[in-house]
Every structure is written in structure tokens, then in C-alpha cells.
Amino acid sequence: MEGSDCQQYKKSLETNISIVKKTGLRVLDLRDGYAKLQLPIEPNLNHIGSIYAGSLFTIGEIAGGAIFYACFDRSEFYPIVKRVSIQFLRMASTDVTVEVEMPEKEAERISKLARTQGKCDFELSIEIKDTRDQTCSIVNGVWQIRRIKNSQSL
Amino acid sequence: MEGSDCQQYKKSLETNISIVKKTGLRVLDLRDGYAKLQLPIEPNLNHIGSIYAGSLFTIGEIAGGAIFYACFDRSEFYPIVKRVSIQFLRMASTDVTVEVEMPEKEAERISKLARTQGKCDFELSIEIKDTRDQTCSIVNGVWQIRRIKNSQSL
């Protein structure tokens, strides 16, 4: 991934969706096959001093978008989210981070299928961790890449 | 539910959590055993002109809080959310609403168990509908009521 593309993708993930921008979500790292995201406890506090469940959902869901930028050709494909489940294991009472990665071979397999079939699902299992490295929530989701109909590969 | 309590609970659900308030979520109706919530498409638009997945999650999750107010004695219990899954069936390209209800006997059963065991789970299955009455997303979640340790019933 080119440095200028990387900066543009980070900014897109952080700011393209207005209500996501309001959470203060930041993309700390984004490179081929890997992304790390952070969510600050402010302004996501709930009424009991921890991060609101919906904001925890958001960092997990946006991680799926980040791995799209990190693994797939956006001139060929676009991503959608199909389903997400989240388990709340302990209160998130600090900023939280998630790390997601996908091996190059897996990304190639998914791209190849999406080229021939028009679309292909991918799954992620994501741990949301606090600053003490404790897992607060686990997100399991299914996203899908879809071939852009007028992409150059067709 | 007294009218003044109802207004207070509606306001709590809409405004107690700052990031939820920013979604513009409104409690349209709240009465014994029933709640109806609405989420406006603005300011929840994503980059493709529909409601962002995280905001759809939020209306489902807050519905669990609403049914708590609608069914349980908040001087005895408080609610937590344990896990939530959401399926995205079609884009939500208008404002959306959810309706949740719980029969009185079910609420009594759960309250009774929580009084003796200290806590009791409850499950909800919630359809998020657009203004054409089409189901955009389905939320399935498990919440829990917990006995307040110094509540008067102890």
C-alpha cells in the first residue's frame, strides 16, 4: 500500500461516516493485511462510566472496513457487512483497541472467488481490548466483497 | 407507568448516553410492556446514503433498555446487555422504527427469578423497519436484569 493511499484510507475510515467521526475512532495503523484501530472512552461514555455498547460495536464493524482497505483492490471491489455479533465480557473502562489481520493467501482466495462469482464473504473474529490488554468484547462478523460492475477486470 | 415517570424514562433513553443522543434516537411510545423507538436517517447516514450499521445496532440495543423501563422495577433492578447479533437484510434508506414488547407474565417470571437468584437473562428479537414497513435488520440480543444489592426488597 502506498503511503499517500494509506493516509487517504485512514482518513476515510475515520471521517466518511459522520456518526462514526463523532466517536473519535482512529486508525492507528493500516498496511497490507493488517489494521489497528482505537476508540477513546470519551465521547463514548455510557451512564455507568464505561464505553457504550454501540460504540464497541462500531470499532468492530469499522475494523471490517479497515481490513477491506488492507487486503482488497478498491478499484475492483466494494465491501458490505452482512451480520455481526458482539459479546460483552467486561466493562470497557479505558480507551480500547482492536487489531485485525488477514493472510495474503486468504485475501487472494477471496478476491479470486469474487472475480468469478461477483461476490465473496469473509469472516473476522475480533477482540476489543482495554489498555490493560484485557478483552472486553468479542466481535464475530461476516462481511462481503462485491465486484464493481464496471471495474477494469471485467 | 405514571405519566411523569414515562416522560423521565423517555428522556433518559434518548439523552443519558451522549453518543446515543447524537444519533437523534427518539422514544415514540413507552408504556407497561411495550416500547416504540425511532431513528432518523440524518445524522446516521453512511457513505452510501443509508443508515450506518452501528446506528442500526444502537436502536436495537436501546430497545433492550426501553423494555427494561417498560417491564421492570428500577428501584429493585438494573439492566446490562450480554450479547447482541444483528443481520443486515436490506439497506435502511429512510428513518427506521422498532417495536418491542414483553407479556406481563414473562416480566413477572423474570423479576421473580432475579429476586431469588440475583439476576435473570431476558431475550429479545427485534425487527428494524423502514417507513415502507420493510424489515431492514433483525436484532437478537440477551440482556440481564440484576438485583440492586441494597434494594428495598432485600
mmCIF file of C-alpha atoms in Angstrom:
data_model
loop_
_atom_site.group_PDB
_atom_site.id
_atom_site.type_symbol
_atom_site.label_atom_id
_atom_site.label_comp_id
_atom_site.label_asym_id
_atom_site.label_seq_id
_atom_site.Cartn_x
_atom_site.Cartn_y
_atom_site.Cartn_z
ATOM 1 C CA MET A 1 0.000 0.000 0.000
ATOM 2 C CA GLU A 2 1.364 3.420 -0.991
ATOM 3 C CA GLY A 3 1.868 5.921 1.838
ATOM 4 C CA SER A 4 -0.446 8.510 0.285
ATOM 5 C CA ASP A 5 -3.170 5.888 -0.291
ATOM 6 C CA CYS A 6 -2.760 4.737 3.306
ATOM 7 C CA GLN A 7 -3.306 8.254 4.669
ATOM 8 C CA GLN A 8 -6.368 8.667 2.464
ATOM 9 C CA TYR A 9 -7.847 5.314 3.576
ATOM 10 C CA LYS A 10 -7.235 6.109 7.247
ATOM 11 C CA LYS A 11 -9.000 9.430 6.849
ATOM 12 C CA SER A 12 -11.913 7.772 5.003
ATOM 13 C CA LEU A 13 -12.393 5.212 7.773
ATOM 14 C CA GLU A 14 -12.269 7.904 10.469
ATOM 15 C CA THR A 15 -14.398 10.592 8.857
ATOM 16 C CA ASN A 16 -16.537 9.358 5.929
ATOM 17 C CA ILE A 17 -19.461 8.422 8.177
ATOM 18 C CA SER A 18 -20.458 11.405 10.283
ATOM 19 C CA ILE A 19 -21.719 9.419 13.298
ATOM 20 C CA VAL A 20 -18.501 7.342 13.315
ATOM 21 C CA LYS A 21 -16.409 10.521 13.250
ATOM 22 C CA LYS A 22 -18.270 11.627 16.408
ATOM 23 C CA THR A 23 -16.954 8.561 18.274
ATOM 24 C CA GLY A 24 -13.372 9.801 17.781
ATOM 25 C CA LEU A 25 -12.349 6.439 16.282
ATOM 26 C CA ARG A 26 -8.769 6.477 14.985
ATOM 27 C CA VAL A 27 -6.910 4.165 12.624
ATOM 28 C CA LEU A 28 -3.519 3.790 14.319
ATOM 29 C CA ASP A 29 -2.010 1.505 11.707
ATOM 30 C CA LEU A 30 -3.048 0.324 8.260
ATOM 31 C CA ARG A 31 -0.866 -1.734 5.980
ATOM 32 C CA ASP A 32 -1.093 -4.733 3.687
ATOM 33 C CA GLY A 33 -3.086 -7.402 5.543
ATOM 34 C CA TYR A 34 -3.261 -5.558 8.873
ATOM 35 C CA ALA A 35 -5.093 -2.769 10.692
ATOM 36 C CA LYS A 36 -5.143 -1.423 14.232
ATOM 37 C CA LEU A 37 -7.937 0.861 15.435
ATOM 38 C CA GLN A 38 -8.511 2.799 18.641
ATOM 39 C CA LEU A 39 -11.661 4.143 20.262
ATOM 40 C CA PRO A 40 -11.335 6.774 23.015
ATOM 41 C CA ILE A 41 -13.546 6.369 26.079
ATOM 42 C CA GLU A 42 -14.612 9.989 25.649
ATOM 43 C CA PRO A 43 -17.045 10.767 23.963
ATOM 44 C CA ASN A 44 -18.369 7.205 24.138
ATOM 45 C CA LEU A 45 -19.110 7.065 27.850
ATOM 46 C CA ASN A 46 -22.356 5.455 28.890
ATOM 47 C CA HIS A 47 -24.328 6.274 32.035
ATOM 48 C CA ILE A 48 -22.161 3.958 34.169
ATOM 49 C CA GLY A 49 -18.690 5.210 33.214
ATOM 50 C CA SER A 50 -17.706 2.672 30.556
ATOM 51 C CA ILE A 51 -17.832 2.659 26.755
ATOM 52 C CA TYR A 52 -21.342 2.388 25.315
ATOM 53 C CA ALA A 53 -22.149 -0.987 23.688
ATOM 54 C CA GLY A 54 -22.950 0.672 20.340
ATOM 55 C CA SER A 55 -19.532 2.327 20.196
ATOM 56 C CA LEU A 56 -17.857 -1.023 20.897
ATOM 57 C CA PHE A 57 -19.914 -2.439 18.045
ATOM 58 C CA THR A 58 -18.706 0.419 15.832
ATOM 59 C CA ILE A 59 -14.981 -0.206 16.335
ATOM 60 C CA GLY A 60 -15.575 -3.874 15.468
ATOM 61 C CA GLU A 61 -17.645 -3.065 12.397
ATOM 62 C CA ILE A 62 -15.227 -0.438 11.089
ATOM 63 C CA ALA A 63 -12.413 -2.988 11.546
ATOM 64 C CA GLY A 64 -14.095 -4.952 8.756
ATOM 65 C CA GLY A 65 -13.879 -1.879 6.531
ATOM 66 C CA ALA A 66 -10.237 -1.406 7.500
ATOM 67 C CA ILE A 67 -9.324 -4.966 6.533
ATOM 68 C CA PHE A 68 -11.044 -4.328 3.199
ATOM 69 C CA TYR A 69 -8.666 -1.432 2.523
ATOM 70 C CA ALA A 70 -5.759 -3.509 3.835
ATOM 71 C CA CYS A 71 -6.417 -6.558 1.628
ATOM 72 C CA PHE A 72 -8.550 -5.830 -1.421
ATOM 73 C CA ASP A 73 -8.383 -3.733 -4.576
ATOM 74 C CA ARG A 74 -10.914 -0.952 -4.201
ATOM 75 C CA SER A 75 -10.904 -0.280 -7.950
ATOM 76 C CA GLU A 76 -12.332 -3.810 -8.356
ATOM 77 C CA PHE A 77 -14.447 -4.386 -5.233
ATOM 78 C CA TYR A 78 -16.569 -2.699 -2.569
ATOM 79 C CA PRO A 79 -17.468 -4.109 0.865
ATOM 80 C CA ILE A 80 -20.777 -4.644 2.646
ATOM 81 C CA VAL A 81 -21.469 -6.008 6.123
ATOM 82 C CA LYS A 82 -23.901 -8.944 6.342
ATOM 83 C CA ARG A 83 -24.094 -9.792 10.033
ATOM 84 C CA VAL A 84 -22.242 -9.056 13.246
ATOM 85 C CA SER A 85 -22.495 -10.477 16.731
ATOM 86 C CA ILE A 86 -20.880 -8.992 19.794
ATOM 87 C CA GLN A 87 -20.403 -10.449 23.257
ATOM 88 C CA PHE A 88 -19.857 -8.108 26.188
ATOM 89 C CA LEU A 89 -17.455 -9.832 28.580
ATOM 90 C CA ARG A 90 -16.413 -6.996 30.859
ATOM 91 C CA MET A 91 -16.921 -3.252 31.072
ATOM 92 C CA ALA A 92 -14.592 -1.225 28.848
ATOM 93 C CA SER A 93 -13.481 1.452 31.286
ATOM 94 C CA THR A 94 -10.478 2.752 29.294
ATOM 95 C CA ASP A 95 -9.779 3.542 25.637
ATOM 96 C CA VAL A 96 -9.951 0.339 23.594
ATOM 97 C CA THR A 97 -8.127 -1.030 20.562
ATOM 98 C CA VAL A 98 -8.631 -3.798 18.030
ATOM 99 C CA GLU A 99 -6.159 -5.473 15.712
ATOM 100 C CA VAL A 100 -7.281 -7.310 12.595
ATOM 101 C CA GLU A 101 -5.297 -9.174 10.015
ATOM 102 C CA MET A 102 -5.769 -11.422 7.023
ATOM 103 C CA PRO A 103 -3.057 -13.571 5.421
ATOM 104 C CA GLU A 104 -2.213 -12.609 1.827
ATOM 105 C CA LYS A 105 -3.219 -16.062 0.528
ATOM 106 C CA GLU A 106 -6.661 -15.762 2.125
ATOM 107 C CA ALA A 107 -7.163 -12.319 0.590
ATOM 108 C CA GLU A 108 -6.102 -13.712 -2.807
ATOM 109 C CA ARG A 109 -8.525 -16.644 -2.468
ATOM 110 C CA ILE A 110 -11.410 -14.288 -1.639
ATOM 111 C CA SER A 111 -10.512 -11.863 -4.461
ATOM 112 C CA LYS A 112 -10.353 -14.714 -6.971
ATOM 113 C CA LEU A 113 -13.780 -16.024 -5.954
ATOM 114 C CA ALA A 114 -15.292 -12.539 -6.060
ATOM 115 C CA ARG A 115 -13.872 -12.016 -9.556
ATOM 116 C CA THR A 116 -15.543 -15.171 -10.861
ATOM 117 C CA GLN A 117 -18.738 -15.214 -8.750
ATOM 118 C CA GLY A 118 -19.304 -11.485 -8.379
ATOM 119 C CA LYS A 119 -19.045 -11.624 -4.581
ATOM 120 C CA CYS A 120 -17.411 -13.492 -1.725
ATOM 121 C CA ASP A 121 -17.951 -13.481 2.049
ATOM 122 C CA PHE A 122 -15.163 -13.070 4.550
ATOM 123 C CA GLU A 123 -15.322 -13.603 8.302
ATOM 124 C CA LEU A 124 -13.463 -11.870 11.098
ATOM 125 C CA SER A 125 -13.226 -12.600 14.798
ATOM 126 C CA ILE A 126 -12.083 -9.512 16.659
ATOM 127 C CA GLU A 127 -11.117 -8.916 20.278
ATOM 128 C CA ILE A 128 -11.749 -5.461 21.703
ATOM 129 C CA LYS A 129 -9.096 -4.837 24.344
ATOM 130 C CA ASP A 130 -8.648 -2.207 27.020
ATOM 131 C CA THR A 131 -5.334 -0.560 27.907
ATOM 132 C CA ARG A 132 -4.596 -3.390 30.385
ATOM 133 C CA ASP A 133 -4.789 -5.823 27.448
ATOM 134 C CA GLN A 134 -7.974 -7.333 28.848
ATOM 135 C CA THR A 135 -10.551 -8.489 26.312
ATOM 136 C CA CYS A 136 -13.767 -6.524 26.918
ATOM 137 C CA SER A 137 -15.788 -7.704 23.930
ATOM 138 C CA ILE A 138 -15.569 -10.226 21.131
ATOM 139 C CA VAL A 139 -16.961 -9.374 17.721
ATOM 140 C CA ASN A 140 -17.698 -12.000 15.082
ATOM 141 C CA GLY A 141 -18.840 -10.745 11.736
ATOM 142 C CA VAL A 142 -19.411 -11.633 8.136
ATOM 143 C CA TRP A 143 -18.601 -9.036 5.519
ATOM 144 C CA GLN A 144 -18.682 -9.455 1.755
ATOM 145 C CA ILE A 145 -16.718 -8.001 -1.105
ATOM 146 C CA ARG A 146 -18.641 -7.393 -4.295
ATOM 147 C CA ARG A 147 -17.252 -6.845 -7.743
ATOM 148 C CA ILE A 148 -17.773 -3.337 -9.077
ATOM 149 C CA LYS A 149 -19.790 -3.921 -12.241
ATOM 150 C CA ASN A 150 -17.743 -1.640 -14.473
ATOM 151 C CA SER A 151 -14.361 -2.483 -12.913
ATOM 152 C CA GLN A 152 -11.415 -2.831 -15.299
ATOM 153 C CA SER A 153 -11.098 -6.552 -14.605
ATOM 154 C CA LEU A 154 -14.357 -7.338 -16.374
ATOM 155 C CA MET B 1 -46.410 3.514 34.492
ATOM 156 C CA GLU B 2 -47.106 7.066 35.704
ATOM 157 C CA GLY B 3 -47.085 9.776 33.039
ATOM 158 C CA SER B 4 -44.331 11.772 34.741
ATOM 159 C CA ASP B 5 -42.161 8.642 35.140
ATOM 160 C CA CYS B 6 -42.759 7.817 31.484
ATOM 161 C CA GLN B 7 -41.522 11.231 30.335
ATOM 162 C CA GLN B 8 -38.454 10.890 32.543
ATOM 163 C CA TYR B 9 -37.644 7.392 31.226
ATOM 164 C CA LYS B 10 -38.072 8.508 27.606
ATOM 165 C CA LYS B 11 -35.687 11.394 28.209
ATOM 166 C CA SER B 12 -33.172 9.092 29.921
ATOM 167 C CA LEU B 13 -33.188 6.664 26.991
ATOM 168 C CA GLU B 14 -32.763 9.491 24.473
ATOM 169 C CA THR B 15 -30.161 11.604 26.243
ATOM 170 C CA ASN B 16 -28.319 9.778 29.076
ATOM 171 C CA ILE B 17 -25.624 8.434 26.746
ATOM 172 C CA SER B 18 -24.036 11.285 24.818
ATOM 173 C CA ILE B 19 -23.190 9.285 21.679
ATOM 174 C CA VAL B 20 -26.756 7.892 21.551
ATOM 175 C CA LYS B 21 -28.166 11.420 21.836
ATOM 176 C CA LYS B 22 -26.113 12.334 18.747
ATOM 177 C CA THR B 23 -27.993 9.702 16.695
ATOM 178 C CA GLY B 24 -31.258 11.588 17.296
ATOM 179 C CA LEU B 25 -32.942 8.412 18.582
ATOM 180 C CA ARG B 26 -36.454 9.058 19.904
ATOM 181 C CA VAL B 27 -38.751 7.029 22.117
ATOM 182 C CA LEU B 28 -42.134 7.426 20.429
ATOM 183 C CA ASP B 29 -44.082 5.322 22.892
ATOM 184 C CA LEU B 30 -43.323 3.744 26.251
ATOM 185 C CA ARG B 31 -45.875 2.016 28.397
ATOM 186 C CA ASP B 32 -46.248 -1.105 30.511
ATOM 187 C CA GLY B 33 -44.803 -3.977 28.475
ATOM 188 C CA TYR B 34 -44.262 -2.009 25.255
ATOM 189 C CA ALA B 35 -41.904 0.479 23.615
ATOM 190 C CA LYS B 36 -41.566 2.011 20.159
ATOM 191 C CA LEU B 37 -38.363 3.772 19.103
ATOM 192 C CA GLN B 38 -37.401 5.768 16.022
ATOM 193 C CA LEU B 39 -34.035 6.572 14.480
ATOM 194 C CA PRO B 40 -33.841 9.377 11.899
ATOM 195 C CA ILE B 41 -31.733 8.743 8.808
ATOM 196 C CA GLU B 42 -29.977 12.063 9.456
ATOM 197 C CA PRO B 43 -27.439 12.226 11.164
ATOM 198 C CA ASN B 44 -26.841 8.485 10.758
ATOM 199 C CA LEU B 45 -26.113 8.436 7.030
ATOM 200 C CA ASN B 46 -23.237 6.291 5.880
ATOM 201 C CA HIS B 47 -21.111 6.889 2.778
ATOM 202 C CA ILE B 48 -23.688 5.206 0.502
ATOM 203 C CA GLY B 49 -26.842 7.040 1.559
ATOM 204 C CA SER B 50 -28.326 4.595 4.065
ATOM 205 C CA ILE B 51 -28.241 4.303 7.854
ATOM 206 C CA TYR B 52 -24.858 3.254 9.239
ATOM 207 C CA ALA B 53 -24.735 -0.306 10.651
ATOM 208 C CA GLY B 54 -23.643 0.952 14.093
ATOM 209 C CA SER B 55 -26.669 3.237 14.362
ATOM 210 C CA LEU B 56 -28.977 0.335 13.466
ATOM 211 C CA PHE B 57 -27.260 -1.649 16.217
ATOM 212 C CA THR B 58 -27.891 1.247 18.604
ATOM 213 C CA ILE B 59 -31.667 1.397 18.096
ATOM 214 C CA GLY B 60 -31.798 -2.371 18.712
ATOM 215 C CA GLU B 61 -29.636 -2.180 21.805
ATOM 216 C CA ILE B 62 -31.508 0.774 23.310
ATOM 217 C CA ALA B 63 -34.757 -1.132 22.708
ATOM 218 C CA GLY B 64 -33.498 -3.561 25.355
ATOM 219 C CA GLY B 65 -33.128 -0.659 27.772
ATOM 220 C CA ALA B 66 -36.590 0.584 26.854
ATOM 221 C CA ILE B 67 -38.204 -2.764 27.607
ATOM 222 C CA PHE B 68 -36.415 -2.704 30.957
ATOM 223 C CA TYR B 69 -38.180 0.566 31.827
ATOM 224 C CA ALA B 70 -41.430 -0.827 30.400
ATOM 225 C CA CYS B 71 -41.398 -4.059 32.413
ATOM 226 C CA PHE B 72 -39.201 -3.972 35.489
ATOM 227 C CA ASP B 73 -38.958 -2.085 38.759
ATOM 228 C CA ARG B 74 -35.917 0.153 38.530
ATOM 229 C CA SER B 75 -35.822 0.582 42.318
ATOM 230 C CA GLU B 76 -35.108 -3.172 42.506
ATOM 231 C CA PHE B 77 -33.134 -3.967 39.340
ATOM 232 C CA TYR B 78 -30.708 -2.558 36.776
ATOM 233 C CA PRO B 79 -30.081 -3.900 33.252
ATOM 234 C CA ILE B 80 -26.934 -4.957 31.426
ATOM 235 C CA VAL B 81 -26.516 -6.193 27.861
ATOM 236 C CA LYS B 82 -24.719 -9.535 27.436
ATOM 237 C CA ARG B 83 -24.660 -10.169 23.697
ATOM 238 C CA VAL B 84 -26.313 -8.884 20.554
ATOM 239 C CA SER B 85 -26.320 -10.108 16.985
ATOM 240 C CA ILE B 86 -27.582 -8.135 14.021
ATOM 241 C CA GLN B 87 -28.323 -9.241 10.483
ATOM 242 C CA PHE B 88 -28.390 -6.658 7.725
ATOM 243 C CA LEU B 89 -31.068 -7.723 5.242
ATOM 244 C CA ARG B 90 -31.509 -4.586 3.147
ATOM 245 C CA MET B 91 -30.270 -1.011 3.182
ATOM 246 C CA ALA B 92 -32.169 1.290 5.529
ATOM 247 C CA SER B 93 -32.712 4.282 3.293
ATOM 248 C CA THR B 94 -35.424 6.017 5.371
ATOM 249 C CA ASP B 95 -35.971 6.680 9.077
ATOM 250 C CA VAL B 96 -36.447 3.384 10.914
ATOM 251 C CA THR B 97 -38.527 2.205 13.860
ATOM 252 C CA VAL B 98 -38.600 -0.758 16.212
ATOM 253 C CA GLU B 99 -41.362 -2.062 18.438
ATOM 254 C CA VAL B 100 -40.633 -4.283 21.425
ATOM 255 C CA GLU B 101 -42.961 -5.880 23.880
ATOM 256 C CA MET B 102 -42.964 -8.350 26.720
ATOM 257 C CA PRO B 103 -46.058 -10.030 28.196
ATOM 258 C CA GLU B 104 -46.712 -9.146 31.836
ATOM 259 C CA LYS B 105 -46.436 -12.808 32.918
ATOM 260 C CA GLU B 106 -42.984 -13.092 31.322
ATOM 261 C CA ALA B 107 -41.803 -9.917 33.069
ATOM 262 C CA GLU B 108 -43.155 -11.297 36.376
ATOM 263 C CA ARG B 109 -41.342 -14.613 35.834
ATOM 264 C CA ILE B 110 -38.048 -12.824 35.155
ATOM 265 C CA SER B 111 -38.472 -10.458 38.117
ATOM 266 C CA LYS B 112 -39.215 -13.388 40.422
ATOM 267 C CA LEU B 113 -36.090 -15.271 39.328
ATOM 268 C CA ALA B 114 -33.931 -12.153 39.642
ATOM 269 C CA ARG B 115 -35.251 -11.588 43.156
ATOM 270 C CA THR B 116 -34.213 -15.097 44.264
ATOM 271 C CA GLN B 117 -31.079 -15.631 42.128
ATOM 272 C CA GLY B 118 -29.785 -12.062 41.985
ATOM 273 C CA LYS B 119 -30.061 -11.903 38.207
ATOM 274 C CA CYS B 120 -32.022 -13.226 35.241
ATOM 275 C CA ASP B 121 -31.459 -13.089 31.475
ATOM 276 C CA PHE B 122 -34.084 -11.975 29.015
ATOM 277 C CA GLU B 123 -34.021 -12.282 25.245
ATOM 278 C CA LEU B 124 -35.489 -10.047 22.578
ATOM 279 C CA SER B 125 -35.831 -10.475 18.844
ATOM 280 C CA ILE B 126 -36.344 -7.103 17.200
ATOM 281 C CA GLU B 127 -37.156 -6.107 13.633
ATOM 282 C CA ILE B 128 -35.835 -2.760 12.419
ATOM 283 C CA LYS B 129 -38.312 -1.454 9.840
ATOM 284 C CA ASP B 130 -38.199 1.372 7.330
ATOM 285 C CA THR B 131 -41.112 3.688 6.553
ATOM 286 C CA ARG B 132 -42.377 1.234 3.897
ATOM 287 C CA ASP B 133 -42.694 -1.372 6.683
ATOM 288 C CA GLN B 134 -39.836 -3.400 5.168
ATOM 289 C CA THR B 135 -37.567 -5.193 7.629
ATOM 290 C CA CYS B 136 -34.026 -3.855 7.124
ATOM 291 C CA SER B 137 -32.304 -5.608 10.024
ATOM 292 C CA ILE B 138 -33.038 -8.204 12.657
ATOM 293 C CA VAL B 139 -31.520 -7.867 16.108
ATOM 294 C CA ASN B 140 -31.344 -10.760 18.556
ATOM 295 C CA GLY B 141 -29.993 -9.978 21.969
ATOM 296 C CA VAL B 142 -29.633 -11.190 25.515
ATOM 297 C CA TRP B 143 -29.923 -8.651 28.287
ATOM 298 C CA GLN B 144 -29.954 -9.300 32.006
ATOM 299 C CA ILE B 145 -31.608 -7.687 34.984
ATOM 300 C CA ARG B 146 -29.623 -7.680 38.180
ATOM 301 C CA ARG B 147 -30.887 -7.076 41.687
ATOM 302 C CA ILE B 148 -29.681 -3.838 43.226
ATOM 303 C CA LYS B 149 -27.843 -5.018 46.335
ATOM 304 C CA ASN B 150 -29.437 -2.519 48.715
ATOM 305 C CA SER B 151 -32.884 -2.574 47.112
ATOM 306 C CA GLN B 152 -35.854 -2.444 49.472
ATOM 307 C CA SER B 153 -36.947 -5.968 48.593
ATOM 308 C CA LEU B 154 -33.906 -7.476 50.307
#
